[in-house]
Tab-separated table of C-alpha atoms in Angstrom:
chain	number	residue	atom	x	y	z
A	112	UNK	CA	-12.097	22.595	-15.442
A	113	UNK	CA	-13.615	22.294	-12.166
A	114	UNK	CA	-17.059	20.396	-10.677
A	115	UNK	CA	-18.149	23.879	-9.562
A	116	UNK	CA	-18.061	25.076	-12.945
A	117	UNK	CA	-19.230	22.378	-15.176
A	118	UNK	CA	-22.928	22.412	-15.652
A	119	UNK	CA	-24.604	18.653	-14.211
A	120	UNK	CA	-25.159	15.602	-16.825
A	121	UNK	CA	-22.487	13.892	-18.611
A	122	UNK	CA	-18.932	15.286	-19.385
A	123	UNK	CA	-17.932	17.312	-22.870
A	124	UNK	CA	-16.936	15.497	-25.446
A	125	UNK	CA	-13.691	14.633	-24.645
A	126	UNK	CA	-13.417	15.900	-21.289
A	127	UNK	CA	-9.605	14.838	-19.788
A	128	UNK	CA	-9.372	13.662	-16.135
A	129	UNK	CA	-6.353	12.655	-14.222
A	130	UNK	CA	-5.779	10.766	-10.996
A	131	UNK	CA	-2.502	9.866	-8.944
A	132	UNK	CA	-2.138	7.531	-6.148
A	133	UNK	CA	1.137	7.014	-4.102
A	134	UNK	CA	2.250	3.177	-2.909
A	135	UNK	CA	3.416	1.672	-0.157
A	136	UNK	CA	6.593	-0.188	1.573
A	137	UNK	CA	4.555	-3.653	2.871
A	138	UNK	CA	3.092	-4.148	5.316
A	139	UNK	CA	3.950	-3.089	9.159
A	140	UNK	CA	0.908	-5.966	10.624
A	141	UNK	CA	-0.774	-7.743	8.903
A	142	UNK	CA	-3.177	-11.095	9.921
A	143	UNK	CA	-6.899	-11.370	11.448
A	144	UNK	CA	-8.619	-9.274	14.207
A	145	UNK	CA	-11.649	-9.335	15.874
A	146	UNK	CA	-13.674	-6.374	14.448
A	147	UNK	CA	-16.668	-4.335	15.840
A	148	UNK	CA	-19.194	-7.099	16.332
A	149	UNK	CA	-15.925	-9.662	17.639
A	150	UNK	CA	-16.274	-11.187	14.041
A	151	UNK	CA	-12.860	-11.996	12.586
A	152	UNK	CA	-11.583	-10.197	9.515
A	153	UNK	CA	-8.628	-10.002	7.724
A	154	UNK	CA	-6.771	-6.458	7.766
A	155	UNK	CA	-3.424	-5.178	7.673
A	156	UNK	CA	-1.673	-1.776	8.442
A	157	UNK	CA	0.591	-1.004	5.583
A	158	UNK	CA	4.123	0.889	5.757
A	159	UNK	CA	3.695	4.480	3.157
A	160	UNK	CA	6.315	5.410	1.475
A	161	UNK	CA	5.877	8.792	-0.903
A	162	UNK	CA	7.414	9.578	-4.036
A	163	UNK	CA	6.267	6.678	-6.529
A	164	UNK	CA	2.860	5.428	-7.607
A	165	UNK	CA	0.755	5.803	-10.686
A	166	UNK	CA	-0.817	8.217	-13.151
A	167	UNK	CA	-3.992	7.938	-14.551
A	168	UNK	CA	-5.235	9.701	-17.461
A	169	UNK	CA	-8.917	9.029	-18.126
A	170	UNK	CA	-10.576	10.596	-21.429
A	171	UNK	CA	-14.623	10.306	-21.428
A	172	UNK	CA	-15.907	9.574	-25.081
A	173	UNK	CA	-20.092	10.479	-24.332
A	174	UNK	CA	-22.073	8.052	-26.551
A	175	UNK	CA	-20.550	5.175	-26.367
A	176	UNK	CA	-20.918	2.477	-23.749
A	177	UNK	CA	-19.700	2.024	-20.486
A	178	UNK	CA	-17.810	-1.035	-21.019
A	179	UNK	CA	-16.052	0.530	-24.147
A	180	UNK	CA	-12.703	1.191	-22.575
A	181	UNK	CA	-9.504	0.788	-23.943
A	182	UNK	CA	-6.163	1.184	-21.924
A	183	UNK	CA	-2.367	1.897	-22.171
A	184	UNK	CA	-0.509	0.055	-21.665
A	185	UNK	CA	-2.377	-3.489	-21.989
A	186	UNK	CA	-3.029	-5.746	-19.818
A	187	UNK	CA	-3.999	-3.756	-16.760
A	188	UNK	CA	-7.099	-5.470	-16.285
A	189	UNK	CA	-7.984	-3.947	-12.193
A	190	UNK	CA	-7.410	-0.798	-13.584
A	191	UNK	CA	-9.729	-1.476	-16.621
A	192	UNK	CA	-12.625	-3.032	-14.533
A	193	UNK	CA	-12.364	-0.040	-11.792
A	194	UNK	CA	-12.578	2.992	-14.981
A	195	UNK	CA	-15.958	0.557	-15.982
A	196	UNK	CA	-17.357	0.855	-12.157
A	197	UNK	CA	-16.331	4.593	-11.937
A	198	UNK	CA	-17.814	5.573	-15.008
A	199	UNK	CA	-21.134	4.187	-13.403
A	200	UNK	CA	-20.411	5.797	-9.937
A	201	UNK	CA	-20.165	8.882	-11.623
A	202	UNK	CA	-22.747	9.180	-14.182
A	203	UNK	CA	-24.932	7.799	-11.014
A	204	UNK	CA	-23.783	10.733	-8.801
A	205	UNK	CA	-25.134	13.291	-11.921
A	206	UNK	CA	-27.803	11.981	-13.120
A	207	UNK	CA	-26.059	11.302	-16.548
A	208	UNK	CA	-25.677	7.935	-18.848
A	209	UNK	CA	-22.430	6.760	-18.514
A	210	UNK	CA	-20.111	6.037	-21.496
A	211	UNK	CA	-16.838	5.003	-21.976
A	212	UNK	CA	-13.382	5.994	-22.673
A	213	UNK	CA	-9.583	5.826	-22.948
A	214	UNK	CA	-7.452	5.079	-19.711
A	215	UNK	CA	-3.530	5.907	-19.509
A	216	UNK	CA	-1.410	4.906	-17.230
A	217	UNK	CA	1.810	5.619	-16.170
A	218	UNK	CA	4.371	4.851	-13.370
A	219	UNK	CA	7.357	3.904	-11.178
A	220	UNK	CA	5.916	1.131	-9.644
A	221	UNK	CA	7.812	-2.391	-9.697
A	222	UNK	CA	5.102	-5.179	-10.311
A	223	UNK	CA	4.465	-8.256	-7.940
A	224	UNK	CA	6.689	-7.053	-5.336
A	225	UNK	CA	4.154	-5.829	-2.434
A	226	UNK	CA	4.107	-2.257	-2.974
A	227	UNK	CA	0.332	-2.058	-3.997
A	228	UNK	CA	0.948	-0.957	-7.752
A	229	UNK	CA	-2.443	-2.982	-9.191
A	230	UNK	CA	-4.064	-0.137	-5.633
A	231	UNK	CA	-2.026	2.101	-7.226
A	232	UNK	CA	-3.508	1.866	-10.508
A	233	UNK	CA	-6.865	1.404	-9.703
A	234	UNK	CA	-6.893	4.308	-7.270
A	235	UNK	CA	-5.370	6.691	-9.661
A	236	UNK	CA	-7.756	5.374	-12.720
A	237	UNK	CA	-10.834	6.096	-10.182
A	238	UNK	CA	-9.558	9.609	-9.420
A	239	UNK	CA	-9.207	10.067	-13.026
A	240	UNK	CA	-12.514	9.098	-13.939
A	241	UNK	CA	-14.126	10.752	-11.261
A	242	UNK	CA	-11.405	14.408	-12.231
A	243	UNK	CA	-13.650	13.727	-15.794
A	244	UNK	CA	-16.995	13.996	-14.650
A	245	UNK	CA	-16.360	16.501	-12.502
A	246	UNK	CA	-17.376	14.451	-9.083
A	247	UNK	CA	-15.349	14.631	-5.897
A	248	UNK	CA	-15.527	10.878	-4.299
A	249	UNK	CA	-15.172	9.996	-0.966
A	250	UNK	CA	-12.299	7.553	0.081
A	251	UNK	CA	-14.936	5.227	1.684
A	252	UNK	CA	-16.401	5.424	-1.571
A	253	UNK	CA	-13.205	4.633	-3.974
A	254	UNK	CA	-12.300	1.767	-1.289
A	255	UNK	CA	-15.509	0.169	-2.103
A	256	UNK	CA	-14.658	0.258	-6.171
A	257	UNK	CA	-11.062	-0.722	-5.602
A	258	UNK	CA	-12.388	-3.902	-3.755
A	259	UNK	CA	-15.100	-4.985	-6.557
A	260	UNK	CA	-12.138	-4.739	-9.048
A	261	UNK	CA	-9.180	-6.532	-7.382
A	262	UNK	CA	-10.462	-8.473	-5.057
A	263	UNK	CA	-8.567	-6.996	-1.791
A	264	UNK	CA	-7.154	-3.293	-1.481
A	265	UNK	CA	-4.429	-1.861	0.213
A	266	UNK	CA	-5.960	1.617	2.249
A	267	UNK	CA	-3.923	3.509	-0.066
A	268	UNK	CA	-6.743	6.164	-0.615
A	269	UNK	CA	-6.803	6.865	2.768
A	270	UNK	CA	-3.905	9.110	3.000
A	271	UNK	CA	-0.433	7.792	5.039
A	272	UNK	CA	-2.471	7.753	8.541
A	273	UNK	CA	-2.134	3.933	10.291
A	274	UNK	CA	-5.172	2.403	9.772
A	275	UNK	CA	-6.050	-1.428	10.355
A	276	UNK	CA	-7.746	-1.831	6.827
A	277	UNK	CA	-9.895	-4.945	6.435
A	278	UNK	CA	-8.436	-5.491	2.579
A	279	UNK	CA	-11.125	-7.765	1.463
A	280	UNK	CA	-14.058	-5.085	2.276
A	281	UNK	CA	-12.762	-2.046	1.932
A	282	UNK	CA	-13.506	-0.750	5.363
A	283	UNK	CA	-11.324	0.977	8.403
A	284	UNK	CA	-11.489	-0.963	11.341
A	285	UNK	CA	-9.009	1.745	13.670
A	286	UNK	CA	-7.828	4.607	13.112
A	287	UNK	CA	-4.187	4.296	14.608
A	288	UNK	CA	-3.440	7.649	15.128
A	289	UNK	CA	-2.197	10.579	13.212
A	290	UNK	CA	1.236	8.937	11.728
A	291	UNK	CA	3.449	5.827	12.851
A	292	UNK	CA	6.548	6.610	15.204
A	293	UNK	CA	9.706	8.207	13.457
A	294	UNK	CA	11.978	5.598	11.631
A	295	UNK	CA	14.205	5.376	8.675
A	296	UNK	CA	13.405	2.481	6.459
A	297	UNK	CA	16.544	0.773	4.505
A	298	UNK	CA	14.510	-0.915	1.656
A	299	UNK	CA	14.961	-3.847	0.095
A	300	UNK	CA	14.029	-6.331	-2.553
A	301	UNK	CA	14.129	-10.432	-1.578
A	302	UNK	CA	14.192	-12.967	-4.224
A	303	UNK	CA	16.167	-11.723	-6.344
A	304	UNK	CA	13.588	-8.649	-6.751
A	305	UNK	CA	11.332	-11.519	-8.534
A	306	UNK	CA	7.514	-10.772	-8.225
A	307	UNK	CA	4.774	-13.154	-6.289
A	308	UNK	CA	1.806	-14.459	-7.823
A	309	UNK	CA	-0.583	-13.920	-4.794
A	310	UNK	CA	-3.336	-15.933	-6.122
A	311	UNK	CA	-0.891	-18.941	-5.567
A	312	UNK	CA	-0.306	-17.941	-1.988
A	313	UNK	CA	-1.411	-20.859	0.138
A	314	UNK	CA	-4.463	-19.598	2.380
A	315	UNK	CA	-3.729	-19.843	5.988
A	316	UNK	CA	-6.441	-20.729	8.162
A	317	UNK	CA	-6.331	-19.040	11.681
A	318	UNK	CA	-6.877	-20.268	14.910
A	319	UNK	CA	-7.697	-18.546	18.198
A	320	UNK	CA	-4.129	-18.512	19.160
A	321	UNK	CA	-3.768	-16.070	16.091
A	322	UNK	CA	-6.782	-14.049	17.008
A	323	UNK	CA	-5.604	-14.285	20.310
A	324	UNK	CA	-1.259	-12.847	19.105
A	325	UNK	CA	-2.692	-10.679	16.545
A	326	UNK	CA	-4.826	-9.187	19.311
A	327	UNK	CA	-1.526	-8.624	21.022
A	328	UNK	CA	0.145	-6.980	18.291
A	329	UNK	CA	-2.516	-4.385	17.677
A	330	UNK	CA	-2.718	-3.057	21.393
A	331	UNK	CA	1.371	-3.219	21.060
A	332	UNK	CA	0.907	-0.901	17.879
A	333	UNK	CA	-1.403	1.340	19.250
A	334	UNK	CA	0.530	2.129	21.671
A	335	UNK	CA	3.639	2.680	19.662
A	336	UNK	CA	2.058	5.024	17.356
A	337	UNK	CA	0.187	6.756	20.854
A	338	UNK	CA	3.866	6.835	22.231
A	339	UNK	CA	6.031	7.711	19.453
A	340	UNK	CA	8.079	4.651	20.179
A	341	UNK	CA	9.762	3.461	17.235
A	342	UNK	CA	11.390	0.673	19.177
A	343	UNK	CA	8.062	-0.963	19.853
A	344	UNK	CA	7.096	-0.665	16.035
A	345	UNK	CA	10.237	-2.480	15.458
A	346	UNK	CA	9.086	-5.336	17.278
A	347	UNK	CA	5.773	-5.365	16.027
A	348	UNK	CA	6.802	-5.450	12.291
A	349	UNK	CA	9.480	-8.169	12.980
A	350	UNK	CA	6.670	-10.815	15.160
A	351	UNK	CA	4.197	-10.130	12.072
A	352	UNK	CA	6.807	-11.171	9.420
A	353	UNK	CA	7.810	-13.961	11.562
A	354	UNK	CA	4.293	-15.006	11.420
A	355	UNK	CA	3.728	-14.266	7.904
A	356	UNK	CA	6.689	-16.979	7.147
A	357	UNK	CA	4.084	-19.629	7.562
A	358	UNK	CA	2.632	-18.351	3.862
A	359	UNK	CA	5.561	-16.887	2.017
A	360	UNK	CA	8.995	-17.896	2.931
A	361	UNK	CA	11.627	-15.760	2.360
A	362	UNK	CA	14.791	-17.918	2.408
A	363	UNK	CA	16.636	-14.584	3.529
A	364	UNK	CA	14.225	-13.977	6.470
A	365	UNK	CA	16.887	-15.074	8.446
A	366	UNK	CA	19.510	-13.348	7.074
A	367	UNK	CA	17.370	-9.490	7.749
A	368	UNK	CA	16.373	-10.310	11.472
A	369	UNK	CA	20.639	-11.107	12.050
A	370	UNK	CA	21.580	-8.041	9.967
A	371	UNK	CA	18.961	-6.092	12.055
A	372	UNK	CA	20.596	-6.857	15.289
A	373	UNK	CA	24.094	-6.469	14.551
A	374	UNK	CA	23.180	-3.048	12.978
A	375	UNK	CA	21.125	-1.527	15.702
A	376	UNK	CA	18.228	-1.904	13.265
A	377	UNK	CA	14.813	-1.879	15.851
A	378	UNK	CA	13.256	-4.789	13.682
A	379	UNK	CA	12.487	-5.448	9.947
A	380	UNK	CA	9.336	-5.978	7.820
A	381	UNK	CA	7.993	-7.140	4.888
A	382	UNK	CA	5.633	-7.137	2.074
A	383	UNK	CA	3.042	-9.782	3.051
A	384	UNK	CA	2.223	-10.719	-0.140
A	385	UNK	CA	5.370	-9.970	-2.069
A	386	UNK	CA	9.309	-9.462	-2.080
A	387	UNK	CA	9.799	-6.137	-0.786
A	388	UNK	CA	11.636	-5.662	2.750
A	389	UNK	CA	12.901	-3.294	5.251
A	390	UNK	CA	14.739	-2.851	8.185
A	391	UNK	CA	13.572	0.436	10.529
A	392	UNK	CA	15.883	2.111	12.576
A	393	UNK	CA	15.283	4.979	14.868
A	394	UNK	CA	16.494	8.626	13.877
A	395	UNK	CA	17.450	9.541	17.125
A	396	UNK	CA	19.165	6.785	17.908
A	397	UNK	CA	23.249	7.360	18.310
A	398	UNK	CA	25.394	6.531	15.410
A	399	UNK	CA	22.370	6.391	12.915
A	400	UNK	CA	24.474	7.162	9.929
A	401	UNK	CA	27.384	4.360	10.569
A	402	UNK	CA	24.290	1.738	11.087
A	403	UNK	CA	22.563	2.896	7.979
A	404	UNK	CA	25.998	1.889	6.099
A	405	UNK	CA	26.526	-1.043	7.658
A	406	UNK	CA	23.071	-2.150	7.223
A	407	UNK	CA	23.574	-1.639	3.705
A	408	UNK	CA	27.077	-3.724	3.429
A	409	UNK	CA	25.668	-5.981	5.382
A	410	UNK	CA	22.443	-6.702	2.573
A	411	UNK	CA	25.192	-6.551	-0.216
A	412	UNK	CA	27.439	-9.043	1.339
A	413	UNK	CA	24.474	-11.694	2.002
A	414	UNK	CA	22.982	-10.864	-2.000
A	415	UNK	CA	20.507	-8.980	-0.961
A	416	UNK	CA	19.870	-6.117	-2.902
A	417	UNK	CA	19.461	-2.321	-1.375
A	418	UNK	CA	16.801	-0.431	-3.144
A	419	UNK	CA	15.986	2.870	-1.361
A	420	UNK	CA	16.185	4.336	2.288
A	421	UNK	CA	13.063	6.307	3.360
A	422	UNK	CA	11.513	7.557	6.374
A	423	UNK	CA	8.242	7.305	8.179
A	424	UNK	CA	7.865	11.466	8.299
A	425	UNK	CA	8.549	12.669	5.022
A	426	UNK	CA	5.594	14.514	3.812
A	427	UNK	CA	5.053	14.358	-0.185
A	428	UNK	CA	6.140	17.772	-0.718
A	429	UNK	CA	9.546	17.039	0.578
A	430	UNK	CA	12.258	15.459	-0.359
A	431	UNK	CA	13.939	13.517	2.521
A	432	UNK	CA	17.806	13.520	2.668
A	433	UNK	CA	17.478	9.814	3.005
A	434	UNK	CA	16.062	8.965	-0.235
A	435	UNK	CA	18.217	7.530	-2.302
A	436	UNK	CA	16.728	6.110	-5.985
A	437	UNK	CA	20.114	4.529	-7.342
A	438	UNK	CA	19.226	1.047	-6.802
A	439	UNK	CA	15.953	-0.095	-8.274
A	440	UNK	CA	14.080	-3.311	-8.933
A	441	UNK	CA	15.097	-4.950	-12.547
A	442	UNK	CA	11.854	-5.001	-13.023
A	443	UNK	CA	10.710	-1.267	-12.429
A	444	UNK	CA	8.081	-0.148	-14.553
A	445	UNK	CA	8.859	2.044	-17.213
C-alpha cells in the first residue's frame, strides 16, 4: 500500500513497512574543514560501494506506545532508538499518535569494520518506519534522526554522489559533483578483519596546519571528481589515511602504500574509523588485469586478507564483472 492511497492518521493495525540502505567502502577524506561561516567541522567523504547493506522490516502495532519496540536480532540499540524517533516523525507529519512496533533486521554487513552497518541499520529502520505510515521523508530529514540516534552518520541516505558530510550534524557541506572519477577498488580487511570500538578512538585535536592540509585536500578532490582524474583521487585517499594514522594505526599501513606502488595501484584508503582498506587503480590504465592479480598476491603474501574488488561506477542495478564475493570478513553478518 501506498501514501497516496492510505487515508491520513495512524497506520492499520498491523501495517508492514520496509526500508533498505546500501554501505560504504571507508572513507576517501576524511578530517576538519572550514564550513560556510569559516567555523570548523568535522566531515568526511565516504567511498560507496553497492550490493550489501541492511533490511529493515518495521511492523506498526497502533495503541501501544512509542517506546514499545522490540527488535530482531537484539542488541541493535541505533537501530532501536532511530524506529522510536521515526515513529514520532511520522505520526508528527499526519497528525496521528504514534505507537510502537516490531523492527527486523537483516543483512550482509560485517560489524566494526568501517563500512557504516550501525548507518546502515538505522537508515533502513527509518525507511521502514516511515514505508509504515505511509510518509515519504526527505534525506535532510532521515540525516537529522540518524544523528540523534548514533551520535555521527555516514551520508549514506544521500545516494553515492561525493558529498563532504559533516557526520556529527547531519548536514552537506559540498556537493562534489555527480560521482567520483572511475577506479576499481581491491578491498580489503586489516587486523585480521577484527572490528574497532570507535568510542575508544583517541580524539585528535586539530590545529591550523590541519585546517590549513585538509583545505588542500578538498580543492585537490574537487577537482578530481570535476576532472575525472582518478590519479588525483589516488593521492588524495592515500595523504588522508596517512593522516588518519595519527588515531588508528594500522600496523600494515605500510605494507598497502608499498603494494600500491609496485602494482600500479594510484593510492589506497581506508576506513577511518575501522579495518576496512583499499587500493584504487584506474580502469584505463594499461595492464589493469595483471595489476589487479598482483595486487591481490601481493595482500596474500604480506597476511592481508582480499575481500572483494569493486568499482567506483557500478550502478545498483548492475552487476560489475569485478565483483568478486569469495572472500569475506569472519565476521560477516548472517
Amino acid at each position: 500500500m501506498t501514501a497516496a492511497t492510505r487515508r491520513p492518521g495512524a497506520p492499520a493495525r498491523d501495517t508492514e513497512g520496509v526500508g533498505r540502505a546500501a554501505c560504504h567502502h571507508g572513507e576517501i577524506l576524511q578530517g576538519v574543514f572550514l564550513d560556510q561561516r569559516r567555523r570548523p567541522v568535522h566531515a568526511l567523504v565516504t567511498l560507496p560501494m553497492h550490493g550489501p547493506g541492511s533490511t529493515a522490516r518495521f511492523a506498526c502495532r497502533p495503541g501501544t506506545p512509542p517506546e514499545e519496540v522490540t527488535v530482531t536480532p537484539a542488541g541493535r540499540t541505533k537501530a532501536r532508538a532511530a524506529a522510536v524517533l521515526a515513529v514520532r516523525e511520522c505520526a508528527a507529519r499526519r497528525d496521528a499518535e504514534p505507537c510502537g512496533g516490531e523492527l527486523t533486521l537483516a543483512g550482509d554487513l560485517p560489524v566494526g569494520l568501517g563500512m557504516g552497518s550501525s548507518t546502515s541499520d538505522v537508515i533502513a529502520t527509518v525507511r521502514a518506519v516511515a514505508d509504515s505510515w505511509g510518509v515519504l521523508l526527505p534525506a535532510e530529514t532521515i540525516a537529522r534522526l540518524a544523528v540523534r540516534a548514533e551520535g555521527a552518520s555516514d551520508p549514506l541516505m544521500h545516494g553515492s554522489r561525493p558529498l563532504l558530510f559533516a557526520q556529527r550534524e547531519g548536514r552537506v557541506l559540498e556537493v562534489m559533483g555527480s560521482a567520483l572519477p572511475p577506479a576499481v577498488v581491491v578491498g580489503c580487511a586489516l587486523a585480521g578483519g577484527a572490528p574497532v570500538d570507535t568510542l575508544s578512538l583517541p580524539a585528535l585535536h586539530h590545529h591550523d596546519d590541519d585546517l590549513a592540509a585538509y583545505g588542500h585536500l578538498r580543492r585537490m578532490l574537487r577537482r578530481a571528481v570535476t576532472d575525472a582524474d582518478t590519479a588525483l583521487l589516488g593521492r588524495v585517499s592515500t595523504a588522508s589515511a596517512r593522516l588518519r594514522q595519527r588515531v588508528l594505526r594500522h600496523d600494515e599501513f605500510p605494507a598497502l602504500t608499498g603494494i600500491a606502488d609496485a602494482t600500479g595501484a594510484v593510492g589506497v584508503q581506508i576506513a577511518h574509523s575501522g579495518n576496512v582498506a583499499g587500493l584504487l587503480f584506474d580502469p584505463r590504465a594499461p595492464g589493469l588485469h595483471h595489476g589487479l592479480r598482483r595486487c591481490t598476491r601481493a595482500l596474500e603474501r604480506e597476511g592481508i586478507a582480499p575481500t572483494r574488488t569493486f568499482t567506483t561506477f557500478t550502478s545498483p542495478s548492475e552487476e560489475s564483472p569485478w565483483t568478486n564475493t569469495s572472500r569475506k570478513p569472519s565476521d560477516a553478518r548472517t
